[in-house]
Amino acid sequence: MTQKVAVLGTGKIGEALLSGMIRAGWAPADLLVTARRPERAEELRTRHGVTPVTNAEAAKSADTLILTVKPQDMGTLLDELAPHVPADRLIISGAAGIPTSFFEERLATGTPVVRVMTNTPALVDEAMSVISAGSHATADHLAHAEEIFGAVGKTLRVPESQQDACTALSGSGPAYFFYLVEAMTDAGILLGLPRDKAHDLIVQSAIGAAVMLRDSGEHPVKLRENVTSPAGTTINAIRELENHGVRAALIAALEAARDRSRALASGNSS
């Protein structure tokens, strides 16, 4: 029997997921979407051939519901869905900081819930999606979630207790790299380069470094040491980074992101 999948609250990440699933072989006719605005729903129909429905219709018709609304809107959405979701529906949540127990308490007893934290490289099929099972989710449910999110990148299973840390590292991770590229581009301008040339130099260097990290199997320390000649330019730059506490600042930043994810889980959205 054909499995229907519904994406509820289809923003940029939800649409990226739809696109990836279609490229991976899902039939558009088996994909349902909901959106806050009717014109957005029609845009998704025109662009991807999927079927716009209401949240209640999605709950009744789809075998898997992927919830991509903002964390602060999740409670309202579940109140709307709860009367219509049978206990055999698979619920996949993409909301940062919200534990699977939040859904299990509001839906029918035994409803399987899988928690996923993905990131914006899903837009270019290079996402890192971290997947955790709720108390009623089986290995088959996890495999189904992996199949869906594998359409837009890589997946990794972790215990739910590690989700807040993963949110800090990979969920928010792309923003840290964008921030570094922004800062290094500004440095290039200070050193006398035009912005476009500085940008191209930094972006290609970042891509090359990422591919080396992924494909070489070498520890990042080893790769850095390979660039760091005695009394050379790189070691002088590294010294300044250490003198200014960049390593400690990165660790503190990730701890702050982890703590914010925990705060969202406790219901503190401010």
mmCIF file of C-alpha atoms in Angstrom:
data_model
loop_
_atom_site.group_PDB
_atom_site.id
_atom_site.type_symbol
_atom_site.label_atom_id
_atom_site.label_comp_id
_atom_site.label_asym_id
_atom_site.label_seq_id
_atom_site.Cartn_x
_atom_site.Cartn_y
_atom_site.Cartn_z
ATOM 1 C CA MET A 1 0.000 0.000 0.000
ATOM 2 C CA THR A 2 1.257 3.493 -0.872
ATOM 3 C CA GLN A 3 2.508 5.463 2.117
ATOM 4 C CA LYS A 4 1.422 9.091 2.255
ATOM 5 C CA VAL A 5 3.623 11.697 3.912
ATOM 6 C CA ALA A 6 2.417 15.130 5.031
ATOM 7 C CA VAL A 7 4.654 18.108 5.775
ATOM 8 C CA LEU A 8 2.901 20.511 8.136
ATOM 9 C CA GLY A 9 3.991 24.145 8.214
ATOM 10 C CA THR A 10 5.946 23.998 4.979
ATOM 11 C CA GLY A 11 8.561 26.750 5.113
ATOM 12 C CA LYS A 12 12.018 26.729 3.542
ATOM 13 C CA ILE A 13 13.224 23.566 5.263
ATOM 14 C CA GLY A 14 9.915 21.800 4.686
ATOM 15 C CA GLU A 15 10.017 22.681 1.004
ATOM 16 C CA ALA A 16 13.640 21.547 0.740
ATOM 17 C CA LEU A 17 12.564 18.228 2.225
ATOM 18 C CA LEU A 18 9.730 17.927 -0.292
ATOM 19 C CA SER A 19 12.078 18.650 -3.186
ATOM 20 C CA GLY A 20 14.594 16.101 -1.960
ATOM 21 C CA MET A 21 11.952 13.420 -1.501
ATOM 22 C CA ILE A 22 10.631 13.957 -5.017
ATOM 23 C CA ARG A 23 14.142 13.750 -6.462
ATOM 24 C CA ALA A 24 14.671 10.558 -4.464
ATOM 25 C CA GLY A 25 11.617 8.943 -6.038
ATOM 26 C CA TRP A 26 8.598 9.840 -3.923
ATOM 27 C CA ALA A 27 5.540 10.469 -6.059
ATOM 28 C CA PRO A 28 4.194 14.026 -5.641
ATOM 29 C CA ALA A 29 0.699 12.535 -5.461
ATOM 30 C CA ASP A 30 1.697 10.850 -2.187
ATOM 31 C CA LEU A 31 2.925 14.079 -0.591
ATOM 32 C CA LEU A 32 0.571 16.388 1.298
ATOM 33 C CA VAL A 33 1.416 19.870 2.560
ATOM 34 C CA THR A 34 -0.067 22.452 4.864
ATOM 35 C CA ALA A 35 0.836 26.121 5.004
ATOM 36 C CA ARG A 36 -0.285 29.103 7.030
ATOM 37 C CA ARG A 37 -1.235 31.137 3.932
ATOM 38 C CA PRO A 38 -3.403 29.830 1.060
ATOM 39 C CA GLU A 39 -1.153 31.484 -1.526
ATOM 40 C CA ARG A 40 1.835 29.612 -0.089
ATOM 41 C CA ALA A 41 -0.038 26.317 -0.352
ATOM 42 C CA GLU A 42 -0.909 27.045 -3.977
ATOM 43 C CA GLU A 43 2.712 27.956 -4.687
ATOM 44 C CA LEU A 44 3.802 24.542 -3.380
ATOM 45 C CA ARG A 45 1.181 22.804 -5.521
ATOM 46 C CA THR A 46 2.314 24.634 -8.650
ATOM 47 C CA ARG A 47 6.027 24.164 -8.014
ATOM 48 C CA HIS A 48 6.071 20.532 -6.868
ATOM 49 C CA GLY A 49 2.747 18.943 -7.800
ATOM 50 C CA VAL A 50 1.941 18.136 -4.162
ATOM 51 C CA THR A 51 -1.508 18.340 -2.586
ATOM 52 C CA PRO A 52 -2.341 21.175 -0.152
ATOM 53 C CA VAL A 53 -4.650 20.122 2.689
ATOM 54 C CA THR A 54 -5.699 21.354 6.102
ATOM 55 C CA ASN A 55 -3.886 20.156 9.206
ATOM 56 C CA ALA A 56 -6.879 18.013 10.162
ATOM 57 C CA GLU A 57 -7.036 16.455 6.689
ATOM 58 C CA ALA A 58 -3.329 15.691 6.842
ATOM 59 C CA ALA A 59 -3.757 13.972 10.201
ATOM 60 C CA LYS A 60 -6.548 11.788 8.846
ATOM 61 C CA SER A 61 -4.979 10.939 5.481
ATOM 62 C CA ALA A 62 -1.204 10.685 5.882
ATOM 63 C CA ASP A 63 0.694 7.749 7.340
ATOM 64 C CA THR A 64 3.559 10.006 8.424
ATOM 65 C CA LEU A 65 3.246 13.580 9.670
ATOM 66 C CA ILE A 66 6.364 15.767 9.570
ATOM 67 C CA LEU A 67 5.882 18.798 11.823
ATOM 68 C CA THR A 68 8.093 21.712 10.763
ATOM 69 C CA VAL A 69 6.428 24.634 12.550
ATOM 70 C CA LYS A 70 8.372 26.851 14.954
ATOM 71 C CA PRO A 71 8.790 25.510 18.509
ATOM 72 C CA GLN A 72 6.547 28.209 19.974
ATOM 73 C CA ASP A 73 3.726 27.177 17.617
ATOM 74 C CA MET A 74 3.937 23.436 18.258
ATOM 75 C CA GLY A 75 1.519 23.304 21.189
ATOM 76 C CA THR A 76 -1.220 25.040 19.196
ATOM 77 C CA LEU A 77 -0.660 22.702 16.254
ATOM 78 C CA LEU A 78 -0.885 19.609 18.454
ATOM 79 C CA ASP A 79 -4.130 20.867 19.995
ATOM 80 C CA GLU A 80 -5.519 21.041 16.465
ATOM 81 C CA LEU A 81 -4.167 17.645 15.429
ATOM 82 C CA ALA A 82 -4.856 15.568 18.539
ATOM 83 C CA PRO A 83 -8.539 14.762 17.844
ATOM 84 C CA HIS A 84 -7.653 13.467 14.377
ATOM 85 C CA VAL A 85 -4.381 11.532 14.797
ATOM 86 C CA PRO A 86 -4.768 7.749 15.218
ATOM 87 C CA ALA A 87 -2.191 6.029 17.404
ATOM 88 C CA ASP A 88 -0.610 4.282 14.418
ATOM 89 C CA ARG A 89 0.499 7.524 12.745
ATOM 90 C CA LEU A 90 4.223 8.261 12.755
ATOM 91 C CA ILE A 91 4.952 11.771 14.009
ATOM 92 C CA ILE A 92 8.301 13.299 13.022
ATOM 93 C CA SER A 93 9.147 16.564 14.760
ATOM 94 C CA GLY A 94 11.715 18.978 13.374
ATOM 95 C CA ALA A 95 11.284 21.536 16.162
ATOM 96 C CA ALA A 96 14.368 22.534 18.133
ATOM 97 C CA GLY A 97 14.378 21.788 21.828
ATOM 98 C CA ILE A 98 11.029 19.990 22.094
ATOM 99 C CA PRO A 99 11.307 16.432 23.488
ATOM 100 C CA THR A 100 9.299 13.499 22.179
ATOM 101 C CA SER A 101 7.466 13.333 25.517
ATOM 102 C CA PHE A 102 5.826 16.685 24.672
ATOM 103 C CA PHE A 103 4.079 15.003 21.733
ATOM 104 C CA GLU A 104 3.376 11.709 23.496
ATOM 105 C CA GLU A 105 1.550 13.538 26.293
ATOM 106 C CA ARG A 106 -0.728 15.334 23.826
ATOM 107 C CA LEU A 107 -1.489 12.574 21.323
ATOM 108 C CA ALA A 108 -3.136 9.164 21.567
ATOM 109 C CA THR A 109 -1.401 6.652 23.831
ATOM 110 C CA GLY A 110 1.216 4.687 21.944
ATOM 111 C CA THR A 111 1.708 7.200 19.116
ATOM 112 C CA PRO A 112 5.249 6.773 17.726
ATOM 113 C CA VAL A 113 7.295 9.976 17.696
ATOM 114 C CA VAL A 114 10.707 10.556 16.121
ATOM 115 C CA ARG A 115 12.660 13.730 16.835
ATOM 116 C CA VAL A 116 14.865 15.136 14.071
ATOM 117 C CA MET A 117 17.191 18.119 14.101
ATOM 118 C CA THR A 118 18.264 19.006 10.585
ATOM 119 C CA ASN A 119 19.959 22.150 9.275
ATOM 120 C CA THR A 120 19.749 24.618 6.408
ATOM 121 C CA PRO A 121 22.164 22.783 4.068
ATOM 122 C CA ALA A 122 19.080 20.662 3.383
ATOM 123 C CA LEU A 123 18.445 23.370 0.778
ATOM 124 C CA VAL A 124 21.418 22.001 -1.210
ATOM 125 C CA ASP A 125 21.089 18.308 -0.221
ATOM 126 C CA GLU A 126 23.970 18.554 2.266
ATOM 127 C CA ALA A 127 22.029 18.492 5.541
ATOM 128 C CA MET A 128 23.138 16.824 8.745
ATOM 129 C CA SER A 129 19.980 15.382 10.309
ATOM 130 C CA VAL A 130 20.149 13.912 13.808
ATOM 131 C CA ILE A 131 17.432 11.373 14.610
ATOM 132 C CA SER A 132 16.145 10.095 17.970
ATOM 133 C CA ALA A 133 13.335 7.728 18.896
ATOM 134 C CA GLY A 134 10.550 8.454 21.322
ATOM 135 C CA SER A 135 9.353 5.780 23.739
ATOM 136 C CA HIS A 136 6.959 4.194 21.207
ATOM 137 C CA ALA A 137 9.065 4.502 18.047
ATOM 138 C CA THR A 138 10.492 1.279 16.617
ATOM 139 C CA ALA A 139 13.536 0.549 14.478
ATOM 140 C CA ASP A 140 11.236 0.634 11.439
ATOM 141 C CA HIS A 141 10.054 4.121 12.364
ATOM 142 C CA LEU A 142 13.647 5.314 12.679
ATOM 143 C CA ALA A 143 14.527 3.740 9.337
ATOM 144 C CA HIS A 144 11.588 5.524 7.708
ATOM 145 C CA ALA A 145 12.722 8.862 9.147
ATOM 146 C CA GLU A 146 16.238 8.159 7.876
ATOM 147 C CA GLU A 147 14.882 7.401 4.417
ATOM 148 C CA ILE A 148 13.022 10.716 4.333
ATOM 149 C CA PHE A 149 15.815 12.923 5.662
ATOM 150 C CA GLY A 150 18.460 10.968 3.773
ATOM 151 C CA ALA A 151 16.962 12.543 0.655
ATOM 152 C CA VAL A 152 18.540 15.881 1.655
ATOM 153 C CA GLY A 153 21.849 14.823 3.198
ATOM 154 C CA LYS A 154 23.307 12.588 5.882
ATOM 155 C CA THR A 155 21.585 11.194 8.964
ATOM 156 C CA LEU A 156 22.848 10.133 12.371
ATOM 157 C CA ARG A 157 21.014 8.295 15.152
ATOM 158 C CA VAL A 158 21.649 9.495 18.701
ATOM 159 C CA PRO A 159 19.929 9.021 22.079
ATOM 160 C CA GLU A 160 17.446 11.811 22.675
ATOM 161 C CA SER A 161 19.520 12.945 25.661
ATOM 162 C CA GLN A 162 22.143 14.134 23.146
ATOM 163 C CA GLN A 163 19.756 16.152 20.970
ATOM 164 C CA ASP A 164 20.399 19.490 22.674
ATOM 165 C CA ALA A 165 24.142 19.099 22.121
ATOM 166 C CA CYS A 166 23.546 18.139 18.484
ATOM 167 C CA THR A 167 21.315 21.175 18.034
ATOM 168 C CA ALA A 168 24.188 23.362 19.234
ATOM 169 C CA LEU A 169 26.761 21.689 16.971
ATOM 170 C CA SER A 170 24.951 20.948 13.718
ATOM 171 C CA GLY A 171 21.502 22.499 13.945
ATOM 172 C CA SER A 172 22.990 25.947 14.490
ATOM 173 C CA GLY A 173 26.364 24.963 13.034
ATOM 174 C CA PRO A 174 26.017 26.465 9.545
ATOM 175 C CA ALA A 175 25.517 29.917 11.086
ATOM 176 C CA TYR A 176 28.902 29.718 12.792
ATOM 177 C CA PHE A 177 30.634 29.034 9.481
ATOM 178 C CA PHE A 178 28.725 31.858 7.774
ATOM 179 C CA TYR A 179 29.833 34.140 10.607
ATOM 180 C CA LEU A 180 33.473 33.105 10.166
ATOM 181 C CA VAL A 181 33.288 33.646 6.404
ATOM 182 C CA GLU A 182 31.782 37.085 7.009
ATOM 183 C CA ALA A 183 34.574 38.019 9.427
ATOM 184 C CA MET A 184 37.334 36.651 7.194
ATOM 185 C CA THR A 185 35.901 38.476 4.179
ATOM 186 C CA ASP A 186 35.995 41.725 6.153
ATOM 187 C CA ALA A 187 39.610 40.946 7.021
ATOM 188 C CA GLY A 188 40.359 40.492 3.329
ATOM 189 C CA ILE A 189 38.933 43.954 2.635
ATOM 190 C CA LEU A 190 41.087 45.398 5.423
ATOM 191 C CA LEU A 191 44.099 43.771 3.761
ATOM 192 C CA GLY A 192 43.287 45.493 0.485
ATOM 193 C CA LEU A 193 41.212 42.979 -1.492
ATOM 194 C CA PRO A 194 37.891 43.800 -3.199
ATOM 195 C CA ARG A 195 34.933 42.231 -1.387
ATOM 196 C CA ASP A 196 34.020 39.852 -4.216
ATOM 197 C CA LYS A 197 37.553 38.495 -4.501
ATOM 198 C CA ALA A 198 37.910 38.138 -0.726
ATOM 199 C CA HIS A 199 34.582 36.295 -0.637
ATOM 200 C CA ASP A 200 35.576 33.893 -3.416
ATOM 201 C CA LEU A 201 38.928 33.148 -1.777
ATOM 202 C CA ILE A 202 37.351 32.369 1.594
ATOM 203 C CA VAL A 203 34.415 30.329 0.264
ATOM 204 C CA GLN A 204 36.584 28.111 -1.928
ATOM 205 C CA SER A 205 39.073 27.664 0.913
ATOM 206 C CA ALA A 206 36.197 26.616 3.185
ATOM 207 C CA ILE A 207 34.879 24.142 0.604
ATOM 208 C CA GLY A 208 38.329 22.668 0.052
ATOM 209 C CA ALA A 209 38.996 22.358 3.776
ATOM 210 C CA ALA A 210 35.608 20.690 4.342
ATOM 211 C CA VAL A 211 36.242 18.135 1.585
ATOM 212 C CA MET A 212 39.674 17.363 3.052
ATOM 213 C CA LEU A 213 38.135 16.843 6.493
ATOM 214 C CA ARG A 214 35.445 14.585 5.061
ATOM 215 C CA ASP A 215 37.561 12.524 2.680
ATOM 216 C CA SER A 216 41.069 12.314 4.130
ATOM 217 C CA GLY A 217 40.270 10.615 7.425
ATOM 218 C CA GLU A 218 42.898 12.822 9.066
ATOM 219 C CA HIS A 219 42.379 14.528 12.430
ATOM 220 C CA PRO A 220 41.813 18.293 12.018
ATOM 221 C CA VAL A 221 44.912 18.963 14.125
ATOM 222 C CA LYS A 222 47.011 17.000 11.623
ATOM 223 C CA LEU A 223 45.494 18.875 8.681
ATOM 224 C CA ARG A 224 46.148 22.210 10.390
ATOM 225 C CA GLU A 225 49.725 21.241 11.196
ATOM 226 C CA ASN A 226 50.281 20.409 7.527
ATOM 227 C CA VAL A 227 49.613 24.076 6.702
ATOM 228 C CA THR A 228 51.599 25.458 9.637
ATOM 229 C CA SER A 229 55.253 25.949 8.721
ATOM 230 C CA PRO A 230 57.851 26.976 11.337
ATOM 231 C CA ALA A 231 57.976 30.773 11.670
ATOM 232 C CA GLY A 232 55.473 31.052 8.820
ATOM 233 C CA THR A 233 52.343 33.092 8.220
ATOM 234 C CA THR A 234 49.877 30.476 9.473
ATOM 235 C CA ILE A 235 51.426 30.001 12.914
ATOM 236 C CA ASN A 236 51.389 33.756 13.431
ATOM 237 C CA ALA A 237 47.686 33.823 12.592
ATOM 238 C CA ILE A 238 46.986 30.854 14.908
ATOM 239 C CA ARG A 239 48.855 32.619 17.729
ATOM 240 C CA GLU A 240 46.551 35.631 17.397
ATOM 241 C CA LEU A 241 43.463 33.412 17.406
ATOM 242 C CA GLU A 242 44.665 31.740 20.608
ATOM 243 C CA ASN A 243 45.648 35.073 22.203
ATOM 244 C CA HIS A 244 42.138 36.392 21.555
ATOM 245 C CA GLY A 245 40.454 33.318 23.025
ATOM 246 C CA VAL A 246 38.722 32.166 19.853
ATOM 247 C CA ARG A 247 38.716 28.496 20.909
ATOM 248 C CA ALA A 248 37.217 29.313 24.308
ATOM 249 C CA ALA A 249 34.663 31.628 22.695
ATOM 250 C CA LEU A 250 33.518 28.856 20.346
ATOM 251 C CA ILE A 251 33.120 26.421 23.233
ATOM 252 C CA ALA A 252 31.153 29.010 25.231
ATOM 253 C CA ALA A 253 28.970 29.784 22.207
ATOM 254 C CA LEU A 254 28.041 26.131 21.743
ATOM 255 C CA GLU A 255 27.278 25.785 25.441
ATOM 256 C CA ALA A 256 24.954 28.801 25.160
ATOM 257 C CA ALA A 257 23.185 27.231 22.177
ATOM 258 C CA ARG A 258 22.831 23.949 24.092
ATOM 259 C CA ASP A 259 21.377 25.793 27.079
ATOM 260 C CA ARG A 260 18.894 27.631 24.865
ATOM 261 C CA SER A 261 17.736 24.328 23.401
ATOM 262 C CA ARG A 262 17.152 23.060 26.932
ATOM 263 C CA ALA A 263 15.214 26.222 27.777
ATOM 264 C CA LEU A 264 12.938 25.664 24.781
ATOM 265 C CA ALA A 265 12.306 22.137 26.037
ATOM 266 C CA SER A 266 11.195 23.539 29.391
ATOM 267 C CA GLY A 267 8.710 25.873 27.708
ATOM 268 C CA ASN A 268 10.738 29.082 27.955
ATOM 269 C CA SER A 269 10.300 30.624 24.491
ATOM 270 C CA SER A 270 11.420 34.143 25.479
#
